[in-house]
Coordinates of C-alpha atoms in Angstrom, one line a residue:
X187 CA -196.6 -140.1 -85.3
X188 CA -193.6 -142.4 -85.4
X189 CA -193.4 -145.1 -88.0
X190 CA -191.4 -148.3 -88.2
X191 CA -189.5 -147.2 -91.3
X192 CA -188.9 -143.7 -90.2
X193 CA -187.3 -145.0 -87.0
X194 CA -187.6 -141.6 -85.4
X195 CA -189.8 -139.1 -83.6
X196 CA -188.2 -135.7 -84.1
X197 CA -184.5 -136.3 -83.7
X198 CA -184.7 -139.3 -81.5
X199 CA -184.2 -142.7 -83.1
X200 CA -186.3 -145.5 -81.7
X201 CA -183.9 -148.5 -81.5
X202 CA -186.6 -151.1 -80.9
X203 CA -188.3 -150.3 -84.2
X204 CA -185.2 -150.8 -86.4
X205 CA -185.7 -153.7 -88.8
X206 CA -183.7 -156.9 -88.3
X207 CA -181.6 -156.4 -91.4
X208 CA -180.1 -153.1 -90.1
X209 CA -179.7 -154.6 -86.6
X210 CA -177.0 -157.0 -85.6
X211 CA -176.8 -160.7 -84.5
X212 CA -179.7 -160.9 -82.1
X213 CA -180.8 -163.4 -79.5
X214 CA -183.1 -165.0 -82.1
X215 CA -180.0 -165.5 -84.4
X216 CA -181.1 -163.1 -87.1
X217 CA -178.1 -162.0 -89.2
X218 CA -178.4 -158.2 -89.7
X219 CA -175.6 -156.0 -90.9
X220 CA -175.0 -154.0 -87.7
X221 CA -175.9 -150.6 -89.1
X222 CA -177.5 -149.7 -85.8
X223 CA -174.4 -150.6 -83.8
X224 CA -172.2 -148.6 -86.2
X225 CA -174.5 -145.6 -86.0
X226 CA -174.8 -145.5 -82.2
X227 CA -171.3 -146.5 -81.2
X228 CA -169.1 -145.1 -83.9
X229 CA -170.9 -142.2 -85.6
X230 CA -172.9 -140.6 -82.8
X231 CA -170.7 -137.5 -82.5
X232 CA -169.2 -137.4 -85.9
X233 CA -170.2 -135.3 -88.9
X234 CA -170.2 -136.6 -92.5
X235 CA -170.4 -134.9 -95.9
X236 CA -173.4 -135.2 -98.2
X237 CA -173.4 -138.2 -100.5
X238 CA -175.8 -138.7 -103.4
X239 CA -177.0 -142.2 -104.2
X240 CA -178.3 -142.5 -107.8
X241 CA -181.1 -145.1 -108.1
X242 CA -181.4 -146.8 -111.5
X243 CA -184.8 -148.3 -111.1
X244 CA -188.5 -147.7 -111.7
X245 CA -190.3 -144.5 -110.7
X246 CA -190.2 -143.6 -107.0
X247 CA -192.8 -142.1 -104.7
X248 CA -190.8 -139.0 -103.9
X249 CA -193.7 -137.6 -101.8
X250 CA -193.9 -140.7 -99.6
X251 CA -193.9 -139.5 -96.0
X252 CA -190.8 -141.5 -95.1
X253 CA -188.9 -140.6 -98.3
X254 CA -189.6 -137.0 -99.1
X255 CA -186.7 -135.5 -97.0
X256 CA -184.2 -138.0 -98.5
X257 CA -184.9 -137.2 -102.1
X258 CA -182.2 -135.3 -104.0
X259 CA -182.9 -131.7 -105.2
X260 CA -180.9 -130.4 -108.1
X261 CA -179.3 -127.2 -106.6
X262 CA -178.7 -125.6 -110.0
X263 CA -182.2 -126.2 -111.5
X264 CA -185.5 -124.4 -111.2
X265 CA -188.9 -125.6 -112.3
X266 CA -189.4 -123.0 -115.0
X267 CA -189.3 -124.8 -118.3
X268 CA -185.7 -123.9 -118.8
X269 CA -182.5 -125.9 -118.7
X270 CA -180.9 -123.8 -115.9
X271 CA -177.9 -125.9 -115.3
X272 CA -177.1 -126.5 -118.9
X273 CA -177.0 -130.3 -118.8
X274 CA -179.6 -130.7 -121.5
X275 CA -182.4 -131.9 -119.2
X276 CA -185.1 -129.3 -118.6
X277 CA -186.4 -129.0 -115.0
X278 CA -184.6 -132.1 -113.7
X279 CA -185.4 -131.1 -110.1
X280 CA -185.3 -134.5 -108.5
X281 CA -183.8 -136.7 -111.2
X282 CA -184.9 -137.9 -114.6
X283 CA -187.2 -140.4 -116.3
X284 CA -185.5 -141.8 -119.5
X285 CA -188.8 -143.7 -120.4
X286 CA -190.9 -140.6 -121.2
X287 CA -191.5 -137.8 -123.6
X288 CA -192.2 -134.0 -123.5
X289 CA -195.9 -134.6 -123.0
X290 CA -195.4 -136.3 -119.7
X291 CA -196.2 -139.7 -121.0
X292 CA -194.0 -142.6 -119.7
X293 CA -193.5 -146.2 -120.8
X294 CA -195.2 -148.8 -118.6
X295 CA -194.2 -151.9 -120.6
X296 CA -190.8 -152.6 -122.1
X297 CA -189.8 -155.4 -124.5
X298 CA -187.8 -158.3 -123.3
X299 CA -184.2 -158.0 -124.5
X300 CA -184.6 -161.1 -126.7
X301 CA -187.2 -159.3 -128.7
X302 CA -184.7 -156.5 -129.4
X303 CA -182.0 -158.9 -130.3
X304 CA -184.2 -160.7 -132.8
X305 CA -185.6 -157.5 -134.3
X306 CA -182.2 -155.9 -134.7
X307 CA -180.7 -158.9 -136.3
X308 CA -183.7 -159.4 -138.7
X309 CA -183.3 -155.8 -139.8
X310 CA -179.6 -155.6 -140.1
X311 CA -178.6 -159.1 -141.4
X312 CA -179.9 -161.5 -143.9
X313 CA -179.5 -165.3 -143.3
X314 CA -177.6 -167.1 -146.0
X315 CA -176.8 -170.8 -146.3
X316 CA -174.0 -170.3 -143.8
X317 CA -175.7 -169.1 -140.6
X318 CA -172.3 -168.5 -138.9
X319 CA -171.7 -165.3 -140.9
X320 CA -174.4 -163.6 -138.8
X321 CA -172.7 -161.3 -136.4
X322 CA -173.1 -162.5 -132.8
X323 CA -175.0 -165.5 -134.1
X324 CA -174.6 -167.4 -130.9
X325 CA -176.4 -164.7 -129.0
X326 CA -179.1 -164.4 -131.6
X327 CA -179.7 -168.1 -131.6
X328 CA -179.9 -168.3 -127.8
X329 CA -182.2 -165.3 -127.7
X330 CA -184.5 -166.7 -130.4
X331 CA -184.8 -170.1 -128.5
X332 CA -185.6 -168.2 -125.3
X333 CA -188.1 -166.0 -127.0
X334 CA -189.9 -168.9 -128.6
X335 CA -190.0 -170.9 -125.4
X336 CA -191.5 -168.0 -123.5
X337 CA -194.2 -167.4 -126.2
X338 CA -195.1 -171.0 -126.5
X339 CA -195.4 -171.5 -122.8
X340 CA -197.5 -168.4 -122.4
X341 CA -199.8 -169.6 -125.3
X342 CA -200.3 -173.0 -123.7
X343 CA -201.1 -171.4 -120.3
X344 CA -203.7 -169.1 -121.9
X345 CA -205.3 -172.0 -123.8
X346 CA -205.6 -174.0 -120.6
X347 CA -206.8 -171.2 -118.3
X348 CA -210.5 -171.0 -119.5
X349 CA -210.8 -174.8 -119.0
X350 CA -209.2 -174.5 -115.5
X351 CA -211.4 -171.6 -114.5
X352 CA -214.6 -173.3 -115.7
X353 CA -213.8 -176.5 -113.8
X354 CA -212.8 -174.6 -110.7
X355 CA -216.0 -172.5 -110.7
X356 CA -218.2 -175.5 -111.1
X357 CA -216.5 -177.3 -108.2
X358 CA -216.9 -174.2 -106.1
X359 CA -220.6 -174.5 -106.5
X360 CA -220.6 -177.6 -104.3
X361 CA -223.3 -176.9 -101.7
X362 CA -221.1 -178.4 -99.0
X363 CA -218.3 -175.9 -99.4
X364 CA -217.9 -172.5 -97.8
X365 CA -216.9 -169.4 -99.7
X366 CA -213.6 -169.7 -101.6
X367 CA -211.6 -167.6 -99.2
X368 CA -212.4 -170.0 -96.3
X369 CA -211.4 -173.2 -98.2
X370 CA -208.1 -174.8 -97.1
X371 CA -206.5 -178.2 -97.7
X372 CA -207.2 -179.1 -94.1
X373 CA -210.8 -178.2 -94.4
X374 CA -211.2 -180.2 -97.6
X375 CA -209.6 -183.3 -96.0
X376 CA -211.9 -183.0 -93.0
X377 CA -215.0 -182.8 -95.2
X378 CA -213.8 -185.8 -97.1
X379 CA -213.2 -187.7 -93.9
X380 CA -216.7 -187.1 -92.6
X381 CA -218.2 -187.9 -96.0
X382 CA -219.6 -184.4 -96.8
X383 CA -217.6 -184.3 -100.1
X384 CA -215.8 -186.7 -102.5
X385 CA -212.2 -185.8 -103.2
X386 CA -212.4 -187.1 -106.8
X387 CA -215.1 -184.5 -107.5
X388 CA -213.0 -181.6 -106.3
X389 CA -209.6 -182.4 -107.9
X390 CA -209.2 -178.9 -109.3
X391 CA -209.9 -177.2 -106.0
X392 CA -207.3 -179.5 -104.4
X393 CA -204.8 -178.6 -107.0
X394 CA -205.5 -174.9 -106.8
X395 CA -205.2 -174.8 -103.0
X396 CA -202.1 -177.1 -103.0
X397 CA -200.4 -174.4 -105.2
X398 CA -201.7 -171.6 -102.9
X399 CA -203.8 -170.1 -105.6
X400 CA -207.3 -168.5 -105.8
X401 CA -209.7 -167.4 -108.5
X402 CA -208.2 -163.9 -108.2
X403 CA -204.6 -165.1 -108.5
X404 CA -205.4 -167.3 -111.5
X405 CA -206.9 -164.4 -113.3
X406 CA -204.0 -162.2 -112.4
X407 CA -201.6 -164.9 -113.7
X408 CA -203.5 -165.1 -117.0
X409 CA -203.1 -161.3 -117.4
X410 CA -199.4 -161.7 -116.9
X411 CA -199.2 -164.1 -119.8
X412 CA -201.3 -161.9 -122.0
X413 CA -198.8 -159.2 -121.4
X414 CA -196.0 -161.5 -122.3
X415 CA -197.5 -162.3 -125.6
X416 CA -198.6 -158.7 -126.4
X417 CA -195.6 -156.7 -125.0
X418 CA -192.5 -158.5 -123.8
X419 CA -192.3 -161.2 -126.5
X420 CA -194.0 -159.5 -129.4
X421 CA -191.8 -158.5 -132.3
X422 CA -194.4 -156.0 -133.4
X423 CA -194.5 -154.1 -130.1
X424 CA -192.6 -150.8 -130.3
X425 CA -191.7 -150.0 -126.7
X426 CA -189.8 -146.8 -127.7
X427 CA -192.7 -145.2 -129.6
X428 CA -193.7 -143.0 -126.7
X429 CA -190.1 -141.9 -126.1
X430 CA -189.4 -141.0 -129.8
X431 CA -185.6 -141.2 -129.5
X432 CA -183.2 -142.9 -132.0
X433 CA -183.1 -146.2 -130.1
X434 CA -179.6 -147.2 -131.2
X435 CA -177.9 -143.9 -131.3
X436 CA -176.0 -142.7 -128.2
X437 CA -175.6 -139.3 -129.7
X438 CA -179.4 -138.8 -129.3
X439 CA -179.0 -138.4 -125.6
X440 CA -181.6 -135.7 -124.6
X441 CA -184.9 -137.5 -124.3
X442 CA -187.3 -138.4 -121.5
X443 CA -188.9 -136.1 -118.9
X444 CA -188.7 -135.0 -115.3
X445 CA -191.7 -137.1 -114.1
X446 CA -190.2 -139.6 -111.7
X447 CA -193.3 -140.5 -109.8
X448 CA -196.4 -140.3 -111.9
X449 CA -197.0 -144.1 -112.1
X450 CA -195.8 -145.4 -108.8
X451 CA -199.1 -147.3 -108.2
X452 CA -198.1 -149.5 -111.2
X453 CA -194.4 -149.2 -110.9
X454 CA -193.7 -149.8 -107.2
X455 CA -190.2 -151.4 -107.3
X456 CA -188.2 -148.1 -107.0
X457 CA -190.1 -147.0 -103.9
X458 CA -189.2 -150.3 -102.1
X459 CA -185.5 -149.8 -103.0
X460 CA -185.6 -146.2 -101.8
X461 CA -187.0 -147.3 -98.4
X462 CA -184.0 -149.5 -97.8
X463 CA -181.5 -147.0 -99.1
X464 CA -182.8 -144.4 -96.7
X465 CA -181.5 -146.5 -93.8
X466 CA -181.7 -145.2 -90.3
X467 CA -182.7 -141.6 -91.1
X468 CA -181.7 -139.1 -93.7
X469 CA -178.3 -138.0 -92.4
X470 CA -176.1 -136.8 -95.3
X471 CA -177.8 -139.1 -97.8
X472 CA -179.8 -138.0 -100.8
X473 CA -181.5 -140.3 -103.3
X474 CA -181.5 -139.4 -107.0
X475 CA -184.3 -141.3 -108.9
X476 CA -183.2 -142.2 -112.5
X477 CA -186.1 -144.1 -114.1
X478 CA -185.0 -146.6 -116.7
X479 CA -187.2 -149.6 -115.7
X480 CA -190.9 -150.5 -115.9
X481 CA -192.3 -153.9 -116.8
X482 CA -190.0 -155.8 -119.0
X483 CA -186.2 -155.4 -119.7
X484 CA -184.3 -152.2 -119.4
X485 CA -182.7 -150.8 -122.5
X486 CA -178.9 -150.7 -122.7
X487 CA -179.1 -147.1 -123.9
X488 CA -181.1 -146.0 -120.9
X489 CA -178.7 -147.7 -118.5
X490 CA -175.8 -145.9 -120.2
X491 CA -177.5 -142.5 -120.1
X492 CA -178.6 -142.8 -116.5
X493 CA -175.1 -143.8 -115.3
X494 CA -173.6 -140.9 -117.2
X495 CA -176.2 -138.5 -115.8
X496 CA -175.6 -139.8 -112.3
X497 CA -171.8 -139.3 -112.6
X498 CA -172.1 -135.8 -114.1
X499 CA -174.6 -134.7 -111.4
X500 CA -172.2 -135.7 -108.5
X501 CA -173.5 -139.1 -107.4
X502 CA -170.8 -141.1 -105.5
X503 CA -172.9 -144.3 -105.4
X504 CA -175.0 -145.8 -108.1
X505 CA -177.5 -148.4 -107.0
X506 CA -178.7 -150.8 -109.8
X507 CA -181.4 -153.0 -108.4
X508 CA -182.1 -154.7 -111.7
X509 CA -180.6 -156.9 -114.3
X510 CA -181.2 -159.0 -117.4
X511 CA -180.0 -162.2 -119.0
X512 CA -179.3 -160.7 -122.4
X513 CA -177.7 -157.5 -123.7
X514 CA -177.8 -156.4 -127.3
X515 CA -175.3 -153.5 -126.8
X516 CA -173.1 -154.9 -124.1
X517 CA -170.3 -152.5 -125.1
X518 CA -172.5 -149.5 -124.1
X519 CA -172.8 -151.0 -120.6
X520 CA -169.1 -151.5 -120.5
X521 CA -168.5 -147.9 -121.5
X522 CA -170.8 -146.7 -118.7
X523 CA -169.0 -148.8 -116.1
X524 CA -165.7 -147.4 -117.3
X525 CA -167.0 -143.8 -117.2
X526 CA -168.1 -144.3 -113.6
X527 CA -164.7 -145.9 -112.7
X528 CA -162.8 -143.0 -114.3
X529 CA -164.8 -140.6 -112.2
X530 CA -164.5 -142.5 -108.9
X531 CA -168.1 -143.6 -108.6
X532 CA -169.0 -146.9 -107.0
X533 CA -171.6 -149.0 -108.8
X534 CA -173.5 -151.6 -106.7
X535 CA -175.8 -154.0 -108.6
X536 CA -178.0 -157.0 -107.8
X537 CA -177.0 -160.6 -108.6
X538 CA -180.5 -161.7 -109.7
X539 CA -183.2 -164.0 -108.4
X540 CA -182.9 -167.2 -110.5
X541 CA -180.8 -169.4 -108.2
X542 CA -178.1 -169.5 -110.9
X543 CA -174.4 -170.1 -110.6
X544 CA -173.2 -167.0 -112.6
X545 CA -169.8 -168.5 -112.9
X546 CA -171.1 -171.0 -115.4
X547 CA -170.9 -169.9 -119.0
X548 CA -174.6 -170.4 -119.8
X549 CA -175.8 -167.9 -117.1
X550 CA -175.4 -164.2 -117.5
X551 CA -176.6 -161.2 -115.6
X552 CA -176.1 -157.7 -117.0
X553 CA -174.5 -155.2 -116.3
X554 CA -171.3 -157.3 -115.7
X555 CA -167.8 -156.2 -115.0
X556 CA -166.3 -159.6 -115.8
X557 CA -164.8 -160.3 -119.2
X558 CA -163.2 -163.7 -119.6
X559 CA -162.5 -164.0 -115.8
X560 CA -161.0 -160.5 -115.8
X561 CA -162.6 -157.5 -114.1
X562 CA -162.1 -154.6 -116.4
X563 CA -163.2 -152.1 -113.8
X564 CA -162.6 -152.0 -110.0
X565 CA -165.6 -150.0 -109.0
X566 CA -168.4 -152.6 -109.4
X567 CA -170.0 -154.7 -106.7
X568 CA -172.5 -157.5 -107.3
X569 CA -174.7 -158.5 -104.4
X570 CA -176.5 -161.7 -103.6
X571 CA -179.3 -162.2 -101.0
X572 CA -178.7 -163.9 -97.7
X573 CA -181.3 -165.3 -95.4
X574 CA -182.4 -164.1 -92.0
X575 CA -181.0 -167.0 -89.9
X576 CA -177.7 -168.9 -89.6
X577 CA -178.9 -172.2 -91.0
X578 CA -179.0 -174.1 -94.3
X579 CA -181.1 -171.4 -95.9
X580 CA -178.5 -168.7 -95.4
X581 CA -178.3 -168.4 -99.1
X582 CA -181.9 -167.6 -100.0
X583 CA -183.6 -170.1 -102.3
X584 CA -183.8 -167.5 -105.1
X585 CA -180.4 -165.7 -105.0
X586 CA -177.9 -166.1 -107.8
X587 CA -174.3 -166.8 -106.6
X588 CA -170.8 -167.4 -107.9
X589 CA -167.3 -167.3 -106.5
X590 CA -166.1 -165.2 -109.4
X591 CA -169.2 -163.2 -110.4
X592 CA -170.9 -162.3 -107.1
X593 CA -168.9 -160.1 -104.7
X594 CA -170.8 -160.2 -101.4
X595 CA -174.1 -161.1 -99.8
X596 CA -176.6 -158.9 -97.8
X597 CA -180.0 -159.7 -96.3
X598 CA -182.7 -160.2 -98.9
X599 CA -185.8 -161.8 -97.3
X600 CA -188.4 -160.4 -94.9
X601 CA -187.3 -156.9 -95.8
X602 CA -189.6 -154.3 -94.4
X603 CA -189.6 -151.1 -96.5
X604 CA -191.6 -148.4 -98.0
X605 CA -194.4 -149.1 -100.5
X606 CA -196.3 -146.9 -103.0
X607 CA -199.3 -149.3 -103.2
X608 CA -200.1 -150.5 -99.7
X609 CA -202.5 -148.4 -97.7
X610 CA -200.1 -148.2 -94.7
X611 CA -197.2 -147.1 -96.9
X612 CA -195.0 -150.1 -96.0
X613 CA -194.5 -153.7 -97.1
X614 CA -192.5 -156.9 -96.5
X615 CA -190.6 -157.9 -99.6
X616 CA -187.6 -159.9 -100.8
X617 CA -185.0 -160.2 -103.6
X618 CA -181.5 -159.3 -104.4
X619 CA -183.0 -156.0 -105.5
X620 CA -183.3 -155.2 -101.8
X621 CA -180.0 -156.7 -100.7
X622 CA -178.3 -154.3 -103.1
X623 CA -179.4 -151.1 -101.4
X624 CA -178.3 -152.4 -98.0
X625 CA -174.7 -152.5 -99.4
X626 CA -175.2 -149.2 -101.2
X627 CA -176.3 -147.6 -97.9
X628 CA -173.3 -148.8 -96.0
X629 CA -171.0 -147.7 -98.9
X630 CA -172.6 -144.3 -98.8
X631 CA -172.0 -144.1 -95.0
X632 CA -168.3 -144.8 -95.6
X633 CA -168.0 -142.2 -98.3
X634 CA -169.8 -139.7 -96.1
X635 CA -167.6 -140.1 -93.1
X636 CA -164.4 -141.0 -94.9
X637 CA -164.6 -139.0 -98.2
X638 CA -160.9 -139.4 -99.0
X639 CA -161.4 -143.1 -99.7
X640 CA -161.8 -144.1 -103.4
X641 CA -164.5 -146.2 -104.9
X642 CA -162.1 -149.1 -105.2
X643 CA -161.0 -148.7 -101.5
X644 CA -164.6 -148.7 -100.4
X645 CA -165.3 -151.9 -102.3
X646 CA -162.3 -153.6 -100.8
X647 CA -163.3 -152.5 -97.3
X648 CA -166.8 -153.8 -97.7
X649 CA -165.6 -157.2 -98.9
X650 CA -162.7 -157.6 -96.5
X651 CA -164.9 -156.6 -93.5
X652 CA -167.7 -158.9 -94.4
X653 CA -168.6 -161.7 -91.9
X654 CA -167.7 -165.1 -93.3
X655 CA -169.7 -168.2 -92.6
X656 CA -168.5 -171.7 -93.7
X657 CA -171.7 -173.6 -92.9
X658 CA -173.2 -175.8 -95.5
X659 CA -176.2 -174.2 -97.2
X660 CA -178.8 -175.4 -99.7
X661 CA -177.9 -174.8 -103.3
X662 CA -180.2 -177.0 -105.3
X663 CA -179.8 -177.6 -109.0
X664 CA -181.9 -179.6 -111.5
X665 CA -179.1 -182.2 -111.6
X666 CA -178.5 -182.2 -107.9
X667 CA -181.6 -181.1 -105.9
X668 CA -180.0 -181.9 -102.6
X669 CA -176.7 -180.1 -103.2
X670 CA -175.1 -178.2 -100.3
X671 CA -172.1 -175.9 -100.5
X672 CA -170.1 -173.9 -98.0
X673 CA -171.6 -170.4 -97.8
X674 CA -168.2 -168.8 -98.1
X675 CA -167.7 -170.4 -101.5
X676 CA -170.7 -168.7 -103.0
X677 CA -169.1 -165.2 -103.5
X678 CA -165.8 -163.6 -103.9
X679 CA -165.7 -162.2 -100.4
X680 CA -167.3 -165.3 -98.9
X681 CA -169.3 -163.1 -96.5
X682 CA -172.2 -160.9 -95.6
X683 CA -171.7 -157.2 -95.5
X684 CA -171.3 -155.7 -92.0
X685 CA -171.6 -151.9 -91.4
X686 CA -169.8 -151.9 -88.0
X687 CA -166.8 -153.8 -89.3
X688 CA -166.7 -151.7 -92.4
X689 CA -166.6 -148.4 -90.5
X690 CA -163.9 -149.7 -88.2
X691 CA -161.8 -150.8 -91.1
X692 CA -162.4 -147.5 -93.0
X693 CA -161.1 -145.6 -89.9
X694 CA -157.9 -147.7 -89.8
X695 CA -157.5 -147.4 -93.6
X696 CA -157.6 -143.6 -93.5
X697 CA -155.2 -143.5 -90.6
X698 CA -152.7 -145.7 -92.5
X699 CA -153.0 -143.6 -95.6
X700 CA -152.2 -140.5 -93.6
X701 CA -149.1 -142.1 -92.2
X702 CA -147.9 -142.7 -95.7

């Protein structure tokens, strides 16, 4: 049976089933990236070389019907309990999980980075009368404020939740109301209008429905805040206890396990990323799952180790659909980016979903290739999320942006992709996490058909060939909620990635190199 994500029956691709973001500019004005056009018009009779895309993400459903054939297999490793390829990682058949141990256990909840910063400073430095002697005190202070704000907010919400629930449940017992799932604001207003109910007696229900909540969602929300208090923002929580490594020692590099898909029902993000990376079929592209993320913030050490593993195992593209506001060991991330750059590996990372201007000093998103307005590597691309239509929402409401810090935009809303939790195996989702694999997929296409191009050259081609739009888009801030800015001022390239343009430019680039 053909599926929407698989796009094919046998060897025939079904054009009508291609999602909008991989299509082009259609009659309904959707702004896809023209991957379909590139594939059918430019690559139909060409052969490319294999390209490995390493995924730094959560676990991935490698047995998913629409992903299985796209998953990387280590050609030098057998599942025999031995380290056949001599890289230190036993039975790394499809990738590696840096959040596990030899018993097959994997971490489901990680600390927030602010917790790590506070714990590390409390252990290694003692406050004196002069607080400025504390190393990286500014970061420590900011982290502590952030940590306390999150804990306090979660505590207040959890204190109020029982009151909210009790009131809500009492109001739901009103004999003039239907079951909760059938209650809407329109229905409530109608019942008030005909005198069946009194609005002042159902204020909690009005508030809940106005915020598009339900009893189930309220309970789920409370569980989220319990986790924040018990896991993410808890200085007593040891998120590395399962792993058993030396947390702040890069020489302790052999840890984790080969279980990259045991918890995909709880850790679904990587499967969504993989569905976008797969693109229009599996031609020449293999996905290498490297699990460094669960619930919480990724550890700098795991990011370093995963990038090094990817480079050493032959990946030409590293997709990082994650990020965090703080970094305790930023120098480790810098070393990893440099290692990839020295080995001609292109890293493509998400810009984040906070609607921040990353050019401003107070807003950070790691990993980051920018140091004091200087890019210390030339192989790093940061991706923002564009909308589906050419209007004032072309920058999605959530996407971070920045003329210096963000390189390019790609579609990031209404993204249809694979799912490890939905019954039908697919889901609509959004975020810069899904914009990033669109750019990675196009970059892999370039490196497959034009392997002589360097990582830097591929980056330049992607940016130079992007489609620029100068229309005003909504970029609200707390100080200026009605702010609008030209879309082409929100990133370094000023545009949205375009596969067709990129492949044409790559062709000309290679021809010009040969003439030289």
